[in-house]
mmCIF file of C-alpha atoms and ligand atoms in Angstrom:
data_model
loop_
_atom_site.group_PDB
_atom_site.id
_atom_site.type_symbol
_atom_site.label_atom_id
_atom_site.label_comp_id
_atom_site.label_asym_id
_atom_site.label_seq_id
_atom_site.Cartn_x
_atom_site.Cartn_y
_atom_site.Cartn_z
ATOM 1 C CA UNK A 1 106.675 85.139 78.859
ATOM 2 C CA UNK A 2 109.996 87.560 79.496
ATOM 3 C CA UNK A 3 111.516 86.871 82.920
ATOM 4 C CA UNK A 4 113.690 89.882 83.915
ATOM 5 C CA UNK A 5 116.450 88.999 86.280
ATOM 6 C CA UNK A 6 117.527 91.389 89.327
ATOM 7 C CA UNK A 7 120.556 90.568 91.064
ATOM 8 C CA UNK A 8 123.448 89.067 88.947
ATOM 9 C CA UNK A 9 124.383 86.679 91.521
ATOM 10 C CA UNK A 10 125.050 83.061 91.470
ATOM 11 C CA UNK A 11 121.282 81.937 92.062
ATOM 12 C CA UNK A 12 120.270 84.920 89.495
ATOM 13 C CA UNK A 13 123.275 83.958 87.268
ATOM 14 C CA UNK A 14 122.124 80.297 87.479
ATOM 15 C CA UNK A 15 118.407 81.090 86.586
ATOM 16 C CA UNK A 16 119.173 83.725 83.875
ATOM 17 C CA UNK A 17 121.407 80.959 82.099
ATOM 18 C CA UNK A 18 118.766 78.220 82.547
ATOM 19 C CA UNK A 19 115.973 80.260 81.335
ATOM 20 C CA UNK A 20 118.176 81.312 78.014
ATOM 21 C CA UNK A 21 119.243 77.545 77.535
ATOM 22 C CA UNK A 22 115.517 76.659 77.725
ATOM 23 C CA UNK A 23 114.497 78.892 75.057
ATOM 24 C CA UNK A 24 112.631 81.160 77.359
ATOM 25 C CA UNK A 25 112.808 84.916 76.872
ATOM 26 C CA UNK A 26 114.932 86.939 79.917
ATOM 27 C CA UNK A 27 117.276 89.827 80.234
ATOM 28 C CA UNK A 28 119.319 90.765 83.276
ATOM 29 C CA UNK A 29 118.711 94.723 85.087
ATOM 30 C CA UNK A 30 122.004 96.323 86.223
ATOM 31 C CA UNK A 31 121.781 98.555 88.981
ATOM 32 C CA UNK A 32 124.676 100.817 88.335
ATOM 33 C CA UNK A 33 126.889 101.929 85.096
ATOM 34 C CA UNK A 34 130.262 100.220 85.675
ATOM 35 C CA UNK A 35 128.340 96.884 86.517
ATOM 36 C CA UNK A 36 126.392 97.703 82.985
ATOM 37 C CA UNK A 37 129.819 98.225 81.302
ATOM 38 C CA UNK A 38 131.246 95.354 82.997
ATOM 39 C CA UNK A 39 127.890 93.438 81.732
ATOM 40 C CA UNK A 40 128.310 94.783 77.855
ATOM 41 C CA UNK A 41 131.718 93.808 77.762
ATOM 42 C CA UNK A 42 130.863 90.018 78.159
ATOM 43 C CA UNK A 43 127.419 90.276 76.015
ATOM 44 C CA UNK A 44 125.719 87.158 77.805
ATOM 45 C CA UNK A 45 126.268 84.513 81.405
ATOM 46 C CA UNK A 46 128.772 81.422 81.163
ATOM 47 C CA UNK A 47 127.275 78.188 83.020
ATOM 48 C CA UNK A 48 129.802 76.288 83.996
ATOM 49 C CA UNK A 49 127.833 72.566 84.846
ATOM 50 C CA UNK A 50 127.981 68.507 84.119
ATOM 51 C CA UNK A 51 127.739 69.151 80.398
ATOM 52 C CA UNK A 52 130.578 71.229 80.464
ATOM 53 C CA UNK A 53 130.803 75.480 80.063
ATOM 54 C CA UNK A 54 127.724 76.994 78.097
ATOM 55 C CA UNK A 55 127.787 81.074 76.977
ATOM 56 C CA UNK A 56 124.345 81.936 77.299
ATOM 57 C CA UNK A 57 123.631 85.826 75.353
ATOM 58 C CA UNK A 58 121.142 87.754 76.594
ATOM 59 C CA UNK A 59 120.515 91.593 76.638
ATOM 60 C CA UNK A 60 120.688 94.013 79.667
ATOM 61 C CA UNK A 61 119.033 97.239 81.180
ATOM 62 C CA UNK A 62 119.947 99.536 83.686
ATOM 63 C CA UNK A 63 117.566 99.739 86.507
ATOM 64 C CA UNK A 64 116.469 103.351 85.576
ATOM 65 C CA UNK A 65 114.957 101.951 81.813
ATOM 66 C CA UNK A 66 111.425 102.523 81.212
ATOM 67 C CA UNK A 67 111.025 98.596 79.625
ATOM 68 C CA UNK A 68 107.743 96.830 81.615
ATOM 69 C CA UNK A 69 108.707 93.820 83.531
ATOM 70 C CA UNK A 70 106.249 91.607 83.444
ATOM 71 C CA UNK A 71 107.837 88.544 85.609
ATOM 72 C CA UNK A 72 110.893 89.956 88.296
ATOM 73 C CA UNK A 73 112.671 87.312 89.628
ATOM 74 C CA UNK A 74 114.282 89.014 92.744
ATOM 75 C CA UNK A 75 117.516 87.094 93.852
ATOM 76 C CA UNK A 76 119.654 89.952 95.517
ATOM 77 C CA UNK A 77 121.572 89.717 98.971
ATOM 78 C CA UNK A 78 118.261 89.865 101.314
ATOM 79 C CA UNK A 79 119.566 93.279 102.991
ATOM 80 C CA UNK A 80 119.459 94.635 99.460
ATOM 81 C CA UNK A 81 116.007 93.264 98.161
ATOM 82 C CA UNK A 82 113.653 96.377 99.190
ATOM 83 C CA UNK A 83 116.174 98.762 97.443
ATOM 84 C CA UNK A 84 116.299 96.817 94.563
ATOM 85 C CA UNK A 85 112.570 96.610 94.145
ATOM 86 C CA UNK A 86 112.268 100.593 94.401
ATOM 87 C CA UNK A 87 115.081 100.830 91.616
ATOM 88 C CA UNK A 88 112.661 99.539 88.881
ATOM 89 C CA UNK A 89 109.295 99.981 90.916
ATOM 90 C CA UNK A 90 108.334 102.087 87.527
ATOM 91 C CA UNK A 91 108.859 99.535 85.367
ATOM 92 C CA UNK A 92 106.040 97.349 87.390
ATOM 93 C CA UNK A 93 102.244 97.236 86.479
ATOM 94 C CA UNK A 94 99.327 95.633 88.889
ATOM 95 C CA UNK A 95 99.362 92.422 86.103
ATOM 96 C CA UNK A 96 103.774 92.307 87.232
ATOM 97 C CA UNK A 97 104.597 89.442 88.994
ATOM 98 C CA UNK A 98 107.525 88.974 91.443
ATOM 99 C CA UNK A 99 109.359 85.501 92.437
ATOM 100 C CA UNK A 100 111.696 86.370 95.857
ATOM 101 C CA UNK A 101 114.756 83.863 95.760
ATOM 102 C CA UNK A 102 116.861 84.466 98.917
ATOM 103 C CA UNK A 103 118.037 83.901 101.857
ATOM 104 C CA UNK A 104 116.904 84.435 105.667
ATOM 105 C CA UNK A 105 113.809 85.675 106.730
ATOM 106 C CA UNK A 106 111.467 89.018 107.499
ATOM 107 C CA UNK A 107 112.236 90.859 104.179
ATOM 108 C CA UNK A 108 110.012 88.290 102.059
ATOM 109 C CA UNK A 109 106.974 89.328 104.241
ATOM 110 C CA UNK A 110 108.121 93.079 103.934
ATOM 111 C CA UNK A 111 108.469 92.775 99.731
ATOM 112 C CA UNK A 112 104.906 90.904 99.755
ATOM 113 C CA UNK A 113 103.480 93.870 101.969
ATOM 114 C CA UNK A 114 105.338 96.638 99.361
ATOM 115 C CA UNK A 115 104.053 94.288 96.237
ATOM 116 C CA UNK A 116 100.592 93.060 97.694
ATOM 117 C CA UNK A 117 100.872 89.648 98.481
ATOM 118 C CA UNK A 118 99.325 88.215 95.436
ATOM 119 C CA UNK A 119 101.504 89.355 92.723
ATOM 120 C CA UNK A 120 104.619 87.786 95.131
ATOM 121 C CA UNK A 121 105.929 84.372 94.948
ATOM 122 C CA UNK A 122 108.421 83.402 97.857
ATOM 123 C CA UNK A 123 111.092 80.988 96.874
ATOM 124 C CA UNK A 124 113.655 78.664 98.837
ATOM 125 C CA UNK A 125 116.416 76.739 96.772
ATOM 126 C CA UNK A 126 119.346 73.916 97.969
ATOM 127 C CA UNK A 127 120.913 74.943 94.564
ATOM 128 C CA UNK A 128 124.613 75.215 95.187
ATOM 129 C CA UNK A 129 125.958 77.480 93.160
ATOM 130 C CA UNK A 130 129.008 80.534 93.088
ATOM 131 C CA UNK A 131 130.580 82.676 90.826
ATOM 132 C CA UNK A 132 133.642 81.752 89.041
ATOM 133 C CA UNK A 133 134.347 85.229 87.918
ATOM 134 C CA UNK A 134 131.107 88.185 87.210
ATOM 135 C CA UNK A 135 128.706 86.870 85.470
ATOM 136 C CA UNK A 136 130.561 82.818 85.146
ATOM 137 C CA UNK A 137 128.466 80.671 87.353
ATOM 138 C CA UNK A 138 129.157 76.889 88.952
ATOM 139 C CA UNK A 139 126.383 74.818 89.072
ATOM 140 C CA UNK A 140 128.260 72.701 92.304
ATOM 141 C CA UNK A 141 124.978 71.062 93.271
ATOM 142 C CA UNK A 142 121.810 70.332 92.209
ATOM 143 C CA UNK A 143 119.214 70.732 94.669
ATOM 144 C CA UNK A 144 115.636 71.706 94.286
ATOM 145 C CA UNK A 145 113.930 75.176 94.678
ATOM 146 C CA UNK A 146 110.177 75.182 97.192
ATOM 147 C CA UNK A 147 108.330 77.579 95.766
ATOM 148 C CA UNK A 148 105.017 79.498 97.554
ATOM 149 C CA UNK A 149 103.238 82.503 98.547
ATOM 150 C CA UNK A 150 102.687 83.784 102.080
ATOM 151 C CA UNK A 151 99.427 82.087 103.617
ATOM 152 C CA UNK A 152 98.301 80.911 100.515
ATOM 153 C CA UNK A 153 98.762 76.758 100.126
ATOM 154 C CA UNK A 154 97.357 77.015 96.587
ATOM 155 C CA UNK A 155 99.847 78.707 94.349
ATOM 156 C CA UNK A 156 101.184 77.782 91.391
ATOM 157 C CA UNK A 157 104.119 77.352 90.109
ATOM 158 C CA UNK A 158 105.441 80.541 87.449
ATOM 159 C CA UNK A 159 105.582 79.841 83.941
ATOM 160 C CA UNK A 160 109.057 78.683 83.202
ATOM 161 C CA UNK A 161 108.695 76.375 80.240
ATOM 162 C CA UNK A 162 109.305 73.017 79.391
ATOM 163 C CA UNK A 163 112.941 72.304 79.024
ATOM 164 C CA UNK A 164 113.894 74.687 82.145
ATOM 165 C CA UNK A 165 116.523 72.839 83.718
ATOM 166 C CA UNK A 166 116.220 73.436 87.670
ATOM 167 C CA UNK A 167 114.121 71.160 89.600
ATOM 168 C CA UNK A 168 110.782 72.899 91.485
ATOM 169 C CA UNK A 169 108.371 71.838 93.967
ATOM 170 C CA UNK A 170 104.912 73.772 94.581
ATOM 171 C CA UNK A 171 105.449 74.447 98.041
ATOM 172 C CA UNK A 172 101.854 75.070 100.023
ATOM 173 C CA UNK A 173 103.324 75.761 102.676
ATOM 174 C CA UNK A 174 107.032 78.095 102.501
ATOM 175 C CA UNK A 175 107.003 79.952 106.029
ATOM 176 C CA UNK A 176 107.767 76.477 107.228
ATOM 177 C CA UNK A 177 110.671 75.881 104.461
ATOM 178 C CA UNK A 178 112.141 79.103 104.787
ATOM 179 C CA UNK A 179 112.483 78.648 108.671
ATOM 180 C CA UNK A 180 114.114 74.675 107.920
ATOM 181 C CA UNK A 181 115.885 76.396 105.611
ATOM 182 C CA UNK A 182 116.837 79.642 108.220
ATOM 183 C CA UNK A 183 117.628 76.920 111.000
ATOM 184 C CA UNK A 184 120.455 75.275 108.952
ATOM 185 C CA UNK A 185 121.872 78.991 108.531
ATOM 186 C CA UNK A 186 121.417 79.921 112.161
ATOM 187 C CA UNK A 187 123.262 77.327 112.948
ATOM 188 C CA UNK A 188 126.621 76.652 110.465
ATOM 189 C CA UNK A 189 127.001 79.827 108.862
ATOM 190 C CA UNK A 190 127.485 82.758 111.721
ATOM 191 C CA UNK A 191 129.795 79.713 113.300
ATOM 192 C CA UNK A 192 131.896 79.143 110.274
ATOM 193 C CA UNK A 193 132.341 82.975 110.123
ATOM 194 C CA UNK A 194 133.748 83.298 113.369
ATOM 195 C CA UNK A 195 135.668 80.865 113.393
ATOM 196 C CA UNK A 196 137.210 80.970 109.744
ATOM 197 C CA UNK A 197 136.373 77.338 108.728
ATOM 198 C CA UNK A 198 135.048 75.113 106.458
ATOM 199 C CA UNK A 199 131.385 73.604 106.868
ATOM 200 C CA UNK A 200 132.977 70.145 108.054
ATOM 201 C CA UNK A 201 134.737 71.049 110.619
ATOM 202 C CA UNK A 202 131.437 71.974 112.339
ATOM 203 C CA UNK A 203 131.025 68.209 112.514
ATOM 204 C CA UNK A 204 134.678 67.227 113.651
ATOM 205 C CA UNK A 205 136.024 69.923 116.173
ATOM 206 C CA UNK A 206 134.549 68.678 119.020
ATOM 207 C CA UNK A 207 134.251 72.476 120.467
ATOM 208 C CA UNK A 208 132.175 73.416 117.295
ATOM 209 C CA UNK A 209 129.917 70.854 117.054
ATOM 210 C CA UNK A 210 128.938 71.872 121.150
ATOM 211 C CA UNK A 211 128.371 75.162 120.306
ATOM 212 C CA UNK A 212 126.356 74.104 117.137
ATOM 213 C CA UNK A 213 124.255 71.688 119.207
ATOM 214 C CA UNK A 214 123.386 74.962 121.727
ATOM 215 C CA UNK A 215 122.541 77.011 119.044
ATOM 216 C CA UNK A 216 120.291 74.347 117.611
ATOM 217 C CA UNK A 217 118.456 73.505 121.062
ATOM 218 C CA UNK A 218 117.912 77.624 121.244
ATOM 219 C CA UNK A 219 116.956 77.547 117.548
ATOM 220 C CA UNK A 220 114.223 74.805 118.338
ATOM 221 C CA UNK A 221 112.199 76.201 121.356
ATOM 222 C CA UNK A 222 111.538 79.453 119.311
ATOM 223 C CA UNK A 223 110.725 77.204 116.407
ATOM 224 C CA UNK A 224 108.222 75.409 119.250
ATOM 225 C CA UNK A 225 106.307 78.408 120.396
ATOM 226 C CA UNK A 226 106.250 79.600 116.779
ATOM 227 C CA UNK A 227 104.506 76.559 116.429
ATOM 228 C CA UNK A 228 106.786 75.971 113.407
ATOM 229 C CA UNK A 229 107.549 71.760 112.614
ATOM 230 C CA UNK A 230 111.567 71.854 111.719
ATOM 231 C CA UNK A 231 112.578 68.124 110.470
ATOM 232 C CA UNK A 232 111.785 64.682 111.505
ATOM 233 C CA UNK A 233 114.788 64.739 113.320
ATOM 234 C CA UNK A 234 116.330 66.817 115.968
ATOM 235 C CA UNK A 235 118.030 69.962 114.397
ATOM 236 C CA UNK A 236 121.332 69.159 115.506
ATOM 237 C CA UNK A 237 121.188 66.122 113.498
ATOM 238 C CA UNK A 238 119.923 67.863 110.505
ATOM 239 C CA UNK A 239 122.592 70.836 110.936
ATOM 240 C CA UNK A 240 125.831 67.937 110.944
ATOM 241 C CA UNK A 241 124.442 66.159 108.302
ATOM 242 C CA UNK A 242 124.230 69.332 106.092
ATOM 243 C CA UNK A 243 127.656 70.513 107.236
ATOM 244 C CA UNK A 244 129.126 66.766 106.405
ATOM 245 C CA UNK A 245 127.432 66.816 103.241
ATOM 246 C CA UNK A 246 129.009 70.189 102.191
ATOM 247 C CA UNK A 247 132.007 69.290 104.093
ATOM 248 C CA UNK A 248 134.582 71.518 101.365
ATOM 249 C CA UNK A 249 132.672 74.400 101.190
ATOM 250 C CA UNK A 250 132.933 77.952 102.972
ATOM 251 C CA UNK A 251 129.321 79.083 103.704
ATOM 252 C CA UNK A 252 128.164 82.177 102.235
ATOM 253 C CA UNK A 253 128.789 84.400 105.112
ATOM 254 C CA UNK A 254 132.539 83.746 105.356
ATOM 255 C CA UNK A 255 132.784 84.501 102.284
ATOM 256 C CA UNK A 256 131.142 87.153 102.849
ATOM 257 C CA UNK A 257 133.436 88.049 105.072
ATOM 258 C CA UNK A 258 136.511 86.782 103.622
ATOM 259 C CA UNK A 259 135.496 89.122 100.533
ATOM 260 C CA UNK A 260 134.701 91.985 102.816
ATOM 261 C CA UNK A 261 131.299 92.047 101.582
ATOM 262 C CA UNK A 262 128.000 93.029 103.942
ATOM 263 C CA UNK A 263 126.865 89.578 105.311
ATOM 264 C CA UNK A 264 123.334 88.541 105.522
ATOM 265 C CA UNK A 265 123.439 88.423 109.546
ATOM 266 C CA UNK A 266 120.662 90.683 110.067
ATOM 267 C CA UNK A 267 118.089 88.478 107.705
ATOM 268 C CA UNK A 268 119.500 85.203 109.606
ATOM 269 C CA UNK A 269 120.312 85.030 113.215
ATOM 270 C CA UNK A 270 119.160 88.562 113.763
ATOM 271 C CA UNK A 271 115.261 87.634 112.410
ATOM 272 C CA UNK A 272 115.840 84.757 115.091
ATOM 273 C CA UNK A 273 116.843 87.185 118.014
ATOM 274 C CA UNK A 274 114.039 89.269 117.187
ATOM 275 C CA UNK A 275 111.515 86.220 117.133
ATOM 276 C CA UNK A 276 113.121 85.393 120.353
ATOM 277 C CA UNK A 277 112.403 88.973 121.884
ATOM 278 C CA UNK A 278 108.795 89.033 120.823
ATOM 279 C CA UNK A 279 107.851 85.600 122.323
ATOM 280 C CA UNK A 280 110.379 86.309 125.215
ATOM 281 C CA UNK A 281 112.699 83.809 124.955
ATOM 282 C CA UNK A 282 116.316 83.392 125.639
ATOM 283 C CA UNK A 283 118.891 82.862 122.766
ATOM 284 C CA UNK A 284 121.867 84.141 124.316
ATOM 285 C CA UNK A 285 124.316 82.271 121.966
ATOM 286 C CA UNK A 286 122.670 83.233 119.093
ATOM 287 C CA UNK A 287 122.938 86.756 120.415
ATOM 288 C CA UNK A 288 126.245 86.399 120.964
ATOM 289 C CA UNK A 289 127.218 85.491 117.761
ATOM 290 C CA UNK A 290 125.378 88.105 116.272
ATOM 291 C CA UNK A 291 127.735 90.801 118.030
ATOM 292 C CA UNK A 292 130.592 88.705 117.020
ATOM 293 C CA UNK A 293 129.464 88.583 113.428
ATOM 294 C CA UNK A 294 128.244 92.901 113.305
ATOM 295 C CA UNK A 295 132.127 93.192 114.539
ATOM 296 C CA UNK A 296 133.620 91.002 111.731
ATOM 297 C CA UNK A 297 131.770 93.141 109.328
ATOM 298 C CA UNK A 298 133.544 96.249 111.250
ATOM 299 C CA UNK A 299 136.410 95.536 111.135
ATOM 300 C CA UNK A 300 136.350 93.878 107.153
ATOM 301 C CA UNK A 301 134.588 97.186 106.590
ATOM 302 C CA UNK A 302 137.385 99.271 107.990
ATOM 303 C CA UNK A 303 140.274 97.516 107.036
ATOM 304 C CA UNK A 304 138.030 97.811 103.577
ATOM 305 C CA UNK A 305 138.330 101.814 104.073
ATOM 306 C CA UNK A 306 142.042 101.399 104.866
ATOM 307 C CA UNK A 307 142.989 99.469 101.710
ATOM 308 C CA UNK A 308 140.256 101.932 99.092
HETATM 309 O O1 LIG B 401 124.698 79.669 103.201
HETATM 310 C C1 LIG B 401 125.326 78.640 102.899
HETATM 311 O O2 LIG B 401 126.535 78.651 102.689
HETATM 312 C C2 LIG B 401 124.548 77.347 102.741
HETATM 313 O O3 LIG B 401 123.188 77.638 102.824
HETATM 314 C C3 LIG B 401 124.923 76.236 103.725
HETATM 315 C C4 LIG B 401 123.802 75.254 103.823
HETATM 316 C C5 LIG B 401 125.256 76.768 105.071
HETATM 317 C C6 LIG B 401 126.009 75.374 103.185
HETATM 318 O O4 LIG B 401 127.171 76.008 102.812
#
């Protein structure tokens, strides 16, 4: 069946191209007329993997088309994901089913609530991947991608036939992965923003990894009372093994930042401040980081203004 792509990122890049190379049917949606153009231009997504660089064709709609989707996979930045459901909310039927690929956490439950939860499928993916150029995507590192629904351990996995080339796991149980997966954010990425760095050096400035262990102890007693199991090992651990293992790369939200792009703060430490606040417990460097974070995006937003 047609998978319809929204959000030409590089975890919606990466998918689109799999699905083509697997022989299944998708097209990408386009939210706005120069992206479209842009799109057009190119005609199709380059994958750029182990076997080398693959151009994989496939059409295109703008958002406002009248096409049905029947399967959505939803991959946007997570602060964009309700707007980009409304933008082709026409093109959905009650049979429409919608896989949510992102990260952080609180607008997965608020698409399942818009969608009804049994048409949504929540996804969590290790996938490394980033965009060469628009529409060129590097598969860095193979991973796998959990997928589930909210308070439903029986789901199954969506139809993405045989040869597609991503590893999944039926996950019966994705709250609990998206927070393991929310805990590793929490605590490299807002770090590595502020303090313009690599993931590795999180594990070898001895000021970082303190402040990393803090935010990790915080990050666990909310997991606690959420009554939330994190890994088999304390988070810390976990956290410098992650940022050893990706030891080259810039995390998401500096480059976020670096490309003076809206980071995902809100969806990451700010759903953990908020937990926090509702079970009434203290997270005050988390909190602090997420002013120090709000102000990078200021600033990258004015100097932004300055340069435009
Ligand atoms: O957001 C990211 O960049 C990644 O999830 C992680 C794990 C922090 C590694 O770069």
């Amino acid at each position: 069946m047609h998978w319809t792509i929204l959000g030409a990122g590089a975890i919606g890049c990466l998918w689109a191209a799999q699905l083509q190379r697997a022989g299944v049917p998708v097209s990408l949606v386009l939210r706005s007329p120069a992206r479209f153009a842009q799109y057009q231009a190119k005609g199709g997504i380059t994958l750029i993997d182990g076997t080398g660089e693959t151009f994989c064709p496939m059409p295109a709609t703008l958002a406002a088309a009248q096409t049905p989707i029947r399967q959505l996979l939803l991959c946007t930045k997570a602060y964009d994901s309700l707007a980009a459901l409304e933008s082709v909310w026409h093109r959905l039927s009650t049979d429409s089913r919608i896989l949510v690929l992102q990260n952080g956490l609180g607008t997965q439950q608020q698409i399942a609530a818009r969608a009804g939860k049994a048409r949504v499928l929540i996804g969590s993916t290790t996938d490394g991947a980033y965009l060469r150029a628009p529409f060129e995507v590097v598969h860095a590192g193979h991973g796998e991608t959990a997928i589930g629904q909210l308070g439903c351990a029986a789901a199954r996995l969506p139809d993405l036939g045989p040869g597609f080339g991503l590893q999944l796991r039926q996950d019966p149980n994705i709250e609990a992965t998206l927070w393991r997966k929310l805990a590793i954010n929490c605590a490299i990425n807002p770090l590595t923003a502020v303090h313009d760095c690599r993931n590795g050096e999180l594990a070898t400035v001895p000021a970082y990894t303190q402040a990393l262990g803090i935010l990790c102890t915080e990050f666990e007693a909310v997991a606690r009372a959420r009554g939330i199991v994190l890994f088999d090992r304390p988070l810390q651990e976990q956290a410098l093994q992650v940022a050893r293992n990706t030891g080259d790369n810039y995390s998401s939200m500096l480059q976020d930042i670096r490309h003076k792009r809206p980071t995902e703060i809100e969806q990451i430490t700010g759903f953990l401040c908020h937990q926090a606040d509702l079970l009434g417990i203290d997270v005050p460097h988390h909190r602090a980081l997420l002013e120090q974070v709000r102000q990078l995006e200021t600033a990258t937003f004015r100097s932004r203004q300055h340069e435009s």
